[in-house]
Coordinates of C-alpha atoms in Angstrom, one line a residue:
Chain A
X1377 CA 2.0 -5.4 -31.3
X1378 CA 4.7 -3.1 -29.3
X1379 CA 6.9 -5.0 -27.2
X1380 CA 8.5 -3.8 -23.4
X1381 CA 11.8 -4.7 -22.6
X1382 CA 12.5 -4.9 -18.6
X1383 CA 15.5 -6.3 -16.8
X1384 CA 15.2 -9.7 -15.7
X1385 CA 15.5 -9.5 -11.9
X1386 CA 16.0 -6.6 -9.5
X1387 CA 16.7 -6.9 -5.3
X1388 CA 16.1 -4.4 -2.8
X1389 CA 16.2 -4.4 0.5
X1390 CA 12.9 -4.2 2.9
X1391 CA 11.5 -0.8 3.4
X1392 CA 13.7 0.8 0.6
X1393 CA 12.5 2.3 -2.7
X1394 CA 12.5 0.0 -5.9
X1395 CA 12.6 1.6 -9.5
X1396 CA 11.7 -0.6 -11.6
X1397 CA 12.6 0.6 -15.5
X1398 CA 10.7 -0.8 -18.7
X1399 CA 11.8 0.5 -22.4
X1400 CA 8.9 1.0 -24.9
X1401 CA 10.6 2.1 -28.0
X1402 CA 7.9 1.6 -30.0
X1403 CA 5.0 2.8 -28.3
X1404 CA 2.2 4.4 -30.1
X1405 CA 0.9 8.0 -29.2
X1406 CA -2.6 5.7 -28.1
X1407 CA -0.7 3.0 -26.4
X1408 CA -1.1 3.0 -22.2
X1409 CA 1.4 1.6 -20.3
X1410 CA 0.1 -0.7 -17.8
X1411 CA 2.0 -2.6 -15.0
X1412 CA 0.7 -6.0 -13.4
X1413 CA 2.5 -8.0 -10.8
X1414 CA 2.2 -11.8 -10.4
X1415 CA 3.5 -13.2 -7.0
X1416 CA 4.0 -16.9 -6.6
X1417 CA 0.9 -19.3 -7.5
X1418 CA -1.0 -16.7 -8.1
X1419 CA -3.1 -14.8 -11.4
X1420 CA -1.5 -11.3 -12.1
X1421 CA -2.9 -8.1 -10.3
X1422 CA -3.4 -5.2 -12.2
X1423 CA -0.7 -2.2 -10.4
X1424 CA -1.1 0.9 -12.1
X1425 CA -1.5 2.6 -15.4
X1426 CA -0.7 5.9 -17.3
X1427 CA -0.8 7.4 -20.2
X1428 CA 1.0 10.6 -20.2
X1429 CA 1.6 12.1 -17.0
X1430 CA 3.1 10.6 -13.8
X1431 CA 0.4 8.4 -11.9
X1432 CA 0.5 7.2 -8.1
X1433 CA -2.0 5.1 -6.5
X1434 CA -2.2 3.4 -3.0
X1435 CA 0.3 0.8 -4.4
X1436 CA 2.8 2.5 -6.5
X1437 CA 3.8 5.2 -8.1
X1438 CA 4.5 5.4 -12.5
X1439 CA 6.8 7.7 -13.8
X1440 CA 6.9 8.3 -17.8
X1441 CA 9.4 9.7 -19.8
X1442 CA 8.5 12.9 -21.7
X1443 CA 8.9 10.9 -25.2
X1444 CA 7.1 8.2 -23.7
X1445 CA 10.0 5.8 -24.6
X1446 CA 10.1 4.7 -21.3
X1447 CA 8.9 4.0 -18.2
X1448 CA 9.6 3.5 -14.1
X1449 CA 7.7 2.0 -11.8
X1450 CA 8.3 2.8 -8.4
X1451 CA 7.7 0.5 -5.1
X1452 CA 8.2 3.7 -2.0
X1453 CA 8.8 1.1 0.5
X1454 CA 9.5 -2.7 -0.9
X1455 CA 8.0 -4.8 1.7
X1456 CA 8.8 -8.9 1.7
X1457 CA 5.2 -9.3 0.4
X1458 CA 5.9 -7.3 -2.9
X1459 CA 8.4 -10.0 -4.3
X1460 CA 6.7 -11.1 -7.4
X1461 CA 7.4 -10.8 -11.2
X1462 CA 6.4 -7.6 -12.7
X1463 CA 5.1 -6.9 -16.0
X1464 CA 4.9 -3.9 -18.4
X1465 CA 2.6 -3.9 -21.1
X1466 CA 1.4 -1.8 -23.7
X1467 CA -2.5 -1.6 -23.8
X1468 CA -3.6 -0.4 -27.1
X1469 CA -7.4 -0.7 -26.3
X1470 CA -7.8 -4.2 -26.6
X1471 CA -7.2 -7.0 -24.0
X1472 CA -4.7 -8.6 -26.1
X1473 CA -1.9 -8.1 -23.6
X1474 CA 1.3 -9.1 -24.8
X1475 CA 3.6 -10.2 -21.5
X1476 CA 7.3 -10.2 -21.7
X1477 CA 9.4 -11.6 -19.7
X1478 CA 8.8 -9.7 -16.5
X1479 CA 11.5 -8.6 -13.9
X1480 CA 11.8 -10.9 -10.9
X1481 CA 11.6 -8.9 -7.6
X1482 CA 13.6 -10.0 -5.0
X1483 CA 12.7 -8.3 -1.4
X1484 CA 16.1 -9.0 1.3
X1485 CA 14.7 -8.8 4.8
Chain B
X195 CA -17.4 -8.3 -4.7
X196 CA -16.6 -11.8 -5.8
X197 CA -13.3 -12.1 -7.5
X198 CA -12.6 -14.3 -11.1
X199 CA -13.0 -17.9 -10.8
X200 CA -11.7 -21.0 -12.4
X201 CA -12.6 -24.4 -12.5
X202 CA -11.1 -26.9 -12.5
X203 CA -8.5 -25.4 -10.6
X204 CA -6.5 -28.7 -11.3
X205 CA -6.7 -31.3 -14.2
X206 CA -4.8 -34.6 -14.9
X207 CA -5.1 -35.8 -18.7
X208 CA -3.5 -37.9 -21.1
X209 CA -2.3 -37.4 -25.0
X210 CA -4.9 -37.1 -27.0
X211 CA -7.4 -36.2 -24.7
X212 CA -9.2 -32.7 -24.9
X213 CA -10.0 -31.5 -22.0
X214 CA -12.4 -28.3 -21.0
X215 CA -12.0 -25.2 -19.0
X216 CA -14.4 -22.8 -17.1
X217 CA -14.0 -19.2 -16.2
X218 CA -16.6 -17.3 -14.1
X219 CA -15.8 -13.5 -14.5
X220 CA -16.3 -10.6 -12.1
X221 CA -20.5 -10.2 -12.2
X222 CA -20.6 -7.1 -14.7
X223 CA -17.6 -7.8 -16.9
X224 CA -18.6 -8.9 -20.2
X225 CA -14.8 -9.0 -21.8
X226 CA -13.1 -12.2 -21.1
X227 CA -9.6 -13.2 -21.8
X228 CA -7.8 -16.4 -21.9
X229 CA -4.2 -16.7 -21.5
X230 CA -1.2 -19.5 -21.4
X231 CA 1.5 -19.9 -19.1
X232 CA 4.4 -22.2 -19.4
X233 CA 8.3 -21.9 -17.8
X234 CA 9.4 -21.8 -21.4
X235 CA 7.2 -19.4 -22.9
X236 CA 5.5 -16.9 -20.3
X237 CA 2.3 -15.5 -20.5
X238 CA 0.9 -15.9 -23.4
X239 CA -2.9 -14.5 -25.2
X240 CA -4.9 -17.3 -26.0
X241 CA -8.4 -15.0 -27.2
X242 CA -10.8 -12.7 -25.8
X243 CA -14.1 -12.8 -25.6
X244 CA -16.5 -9.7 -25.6
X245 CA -20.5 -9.9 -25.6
X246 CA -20.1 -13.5 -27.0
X247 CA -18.2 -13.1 -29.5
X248 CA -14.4 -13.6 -30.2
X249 CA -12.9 -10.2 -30.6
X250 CA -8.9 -10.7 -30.5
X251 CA -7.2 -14.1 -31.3
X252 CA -3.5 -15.1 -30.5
X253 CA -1.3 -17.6 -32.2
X254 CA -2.3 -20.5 -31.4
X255 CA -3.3 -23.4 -33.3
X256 CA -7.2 -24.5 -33.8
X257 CA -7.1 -27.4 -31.3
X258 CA -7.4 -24.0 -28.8
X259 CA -11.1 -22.8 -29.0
X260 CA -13.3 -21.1 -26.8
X261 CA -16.6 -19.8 -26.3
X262 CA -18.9 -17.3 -24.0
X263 CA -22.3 -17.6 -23.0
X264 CA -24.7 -15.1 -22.5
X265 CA -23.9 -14.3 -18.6
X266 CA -20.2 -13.7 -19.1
X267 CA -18.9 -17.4 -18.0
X268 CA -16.5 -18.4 -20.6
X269 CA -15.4 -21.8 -21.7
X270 CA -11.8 -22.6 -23.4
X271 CA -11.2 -26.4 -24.9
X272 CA -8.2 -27.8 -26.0
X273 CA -8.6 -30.8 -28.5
X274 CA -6.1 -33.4 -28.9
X275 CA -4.1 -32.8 -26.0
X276 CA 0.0 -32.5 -26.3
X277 CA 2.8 -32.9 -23.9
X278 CA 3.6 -29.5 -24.6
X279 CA 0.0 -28.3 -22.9
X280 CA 0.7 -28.5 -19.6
X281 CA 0.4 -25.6 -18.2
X282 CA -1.2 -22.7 -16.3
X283 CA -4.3 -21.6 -18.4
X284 CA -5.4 -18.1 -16.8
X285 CA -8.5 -16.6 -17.2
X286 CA -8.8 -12.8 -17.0
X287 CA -12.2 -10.7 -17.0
X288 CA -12.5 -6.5 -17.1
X289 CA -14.9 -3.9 -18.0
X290 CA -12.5 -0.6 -18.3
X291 CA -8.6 -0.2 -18.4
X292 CA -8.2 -2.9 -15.7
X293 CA -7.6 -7.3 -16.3
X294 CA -8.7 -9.2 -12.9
X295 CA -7.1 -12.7 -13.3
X296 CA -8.4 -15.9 -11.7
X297 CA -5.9 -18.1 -10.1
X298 CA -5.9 -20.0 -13.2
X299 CA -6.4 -24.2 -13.9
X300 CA -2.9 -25.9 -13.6
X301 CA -3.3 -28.8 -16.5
X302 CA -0.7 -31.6 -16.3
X303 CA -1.0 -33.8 -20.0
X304 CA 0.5 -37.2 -19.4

């Protein structure tokens, strides 16, 4: 199964963009690249996905590199509610997710 | 639309124990996934479960098991309970590209 790689934590300030990068060296030409977020005590929530092209949806916005190597997802405005881990993940059309690590979101009022 | 749910949402046992878990997924969803969550390890697959039957498996030992019944509700048991069980067991159910989670059963193995 492919692995991501993210940084471990990220801060940004309240009301300022947040790029958040993943590397997915070994993606497959089938693999989708989908992006949950778990805030605290809580299940993950599905964010966004893509496959090739960029994607933007009420929540966020997912920018892929041409090779596909990589991958940004991008909070317009981080608001204090939006701290939470994020996860990238490879889906490659079963629901065996395989989680890494995540990168810790900190939001500064 | 009524979201994923867990129950117990928390559960006291001792070594040795087993213990069992319910997961009620989102009315429609037939796949069902069960995952592991611990400080030291993160997130990790436990099985899926697709029209009843066990369609991906992760690596864990046998003691894990699980089942689905033919409305959707899924069961997960854990035999012979460890110390090193305790932890958030997540339930996730979806019917396209996208997992709903539950808010998961917080085990504690004494």
């Amino acid at each position: 199964d492919a692995k991501t790689t993210q940084p471990n934590s990220m801060e940004s300030n309240e009301e300022e963009p947040v790029h958040l990068p993943c590397n997915h060296s070994t993606i497959s030409g089938t693999d989708y690249i989908h992006w949950y977020r778990q805030l605290p005590s809580q299940g993950p929530e599905y964010v966004i996905h893509g496959l090739t092209s960029n994607v933007n949806n009420r929540m966020a916005s997912l920018a892929i590199a041409e090779d596909r190597k990589s991958s940004t997802l991008i909070l317009h405005r981080a608001t204090l509610r939006d701290a939470a881990v994020y996860y990238c993940i490879l889906f490659s059309g079963t629901y065996k997710y395989i989680f890494g690590t995540g990168t810790r979101l900190k939001v500064l009022a | 639309k009524a979201g994923v749910t867990q129950t117990p949402r928390y559960l006291i046992k001792t070594r040795g124990q087993q213990v069992t878990l319910s997961c009620s997924p989102i009315s429609g969803h037939r796949s069902v996934s069960w995952y592991q969550q611990t400080p030291g390890q993160g997130l990790q697959f436990l099985f899926e479960y697709f029209s009843e039957t066990q369609r991906n498996k992760g690596n864990f030992p046998g003691r894990f098991s699980g089942r689905q019944f033919s409305n959707s509700r899924s069961e997960m048991n854990v035999s012979t309970l460890e110390l090193g069980d305790s932890a958030l067991y997540l339930c996730a159910s979806s019917s396209g590209m996208e997992q709903f989670f539950g808010p998961g059963t917080r085990l504690t193995v004494l």
